[in-house]
Amino acid sequence: MNIKDNLNKLREELPDNVELIAISKTFPPEDIMQAYEAGQRVFGESRQQELTPKYEALPKDIEWHMVGHLQRNKVRFLAPFVKLIHSVNSARLLRRIDREAKRNERVIDVLMQVLIADEKKKNGWSREELLKFIEGGEHKKLENIRIRGVMGMATFTDDQEQVMGEYRALKSIFDELREEYFDEEFDTISMGMTGDYKIAIECGSNMVRIGSKIFGGRE
Ligand SMILES: *Cc1c(COP(=O)(O)O)cnc(C)c1O
């Protein structure tokens, strides 16, 4: 199987309301171009240092998403072009994105990353922290960001019940926020990777971030 076949097979499987973000981290521009030639236009990376050169080298109609941990001092390198930042895990990072977006005369779409896994190395807001921050209303004064929804990563485990419980929890946080504090613009639940996207979709995901199933295994 090649990248194009993998992609087409995956597309057949995904419901129409689920957006596919092709996660191209560690794969070279030639691999990304194979997916591009098969019609894929939305790609995600997890490191700024890798994302910026790929943005520069590849066609400008690609939409780039940042899905990995983002340090505040790296935001300025992404602000001119990034389409969606999935990994906002603090108020300080959100303020920095707003500031850098303003400098670039842009509005940047973001997702709030919620910690749903029981793994210490993963990060994000707890449900309580996130509700408290949104309730505080500061985000409404940040005119150059638009909070579009939430993102979460499940625990890396074979226990499907556990993964399902975590994804259901994220869906319920999304529903709660949308109901209480946001309008239709808050419409994105980014959950699901190669190993668990089917469960994520069952639990209400409408954006999946898939790498290995398209490009093959990583080192
Ligand atoms: C690498 C990565 C993915 C994709 O992982 P696969 O298992 O290769 O599909 C999704 N989300 C994030 C945040 C990642 O870092």
PDB file of C-alpha atoms and ligand atoms in Angstrom, residues 23 25 46 67 153 193-194 209-212 218, ligand 1:
ATOM      1  CA  ILE A  23      -0.252  14.176  10.755  1.00  0.00           C
ATOM      2  CA  LYS A  25       5.544  14.696  11.666  1.00  0.00           C
ATOM      3  CA  SER A  46       3.721  18.485  16.491  1.00  0.00           C
ATOM      4  CA  VAL A  67      -1.123  19.631  17.280  1.00  0.00           C
ATOM      5  CA  MET A 153      -5.564  12.546  23.731  1.00  0.00           C
ATOM      6  CA  MET A 193      -5.502   9.002  16.200  1.00  0.00           C
ATOM      7  CA  THR A 194      -4.469   5.880  14.237  1.00  0.00           C
ATOM      8  CA  ARG A 209      -5.529  13.476  13.662  1.00  0.00           C
ATOM      9  CA  ILE A 210      -4.058  10.510  11.808  1.00  0.00           C
ATOM     10  CA  GLY A 211      -0.396   9.895  11.004  1.00  0.00           C
ATOM     11  CA  SER A 212       0.877   6.309  10.866  1.00  0.00           C
ATOM     12  CA  ARG A 218       7.574   6.201  12.676  1.00  0.00           C
TER      13      ARG A 218
HETATM   14  C1  LIG B   1       1.586  12.035  16.346  1.00  0.00           C
HETATM   15  C2  LIG B   1       0.290  12.605  16.768  1.00  0.00           C
HETATM   16  C3  LIG B   1      -0.916  12.152  16.212  1.00  0.00           C
HETATM   17  C4  LIG B   1      -1.001  11.036  15.169  1.00  0.00           C
HETATM   18  O1  LIG B   1      -0.581   9.818  15.690  1.00  0.00           O
HETATM   19  P1  LIG B   1      -0.758   8.429  14.862  1.00  0.00           P
HETATM   20  O2  LIG B   1      -0.847   7.411  15.924  1.00  0.00           O
HETATM   21  O3  LIG B   1       0.451   8.291  14.006  1.00  0.00           O
HETATM   22  O4  LIG B   1      -1.992   8.529  14.060  1.00  0.00           O
HETATM   23  C5  LIG B   1      -2.078  12.754  16.627  1.00  0.00           C
HETATM   24  N1  LIG B   1      -2.078  13.740  17.533  1.00  0.00           N
HETATM   25  C6  LIG B   1      -0.957  14.211  18.089  1.00  0.00           C
HETATM   26  C7  LIG B   1      -1.039  15.320  19.085  1.00  0.00           C
HETATM   27  C8  LIG B   1       0.279  13.657  17.733  1.00  0.00           C
HETATM   28  O5  LIG B   1       1.399  14.126  18.291  1.00  0.00           O
END
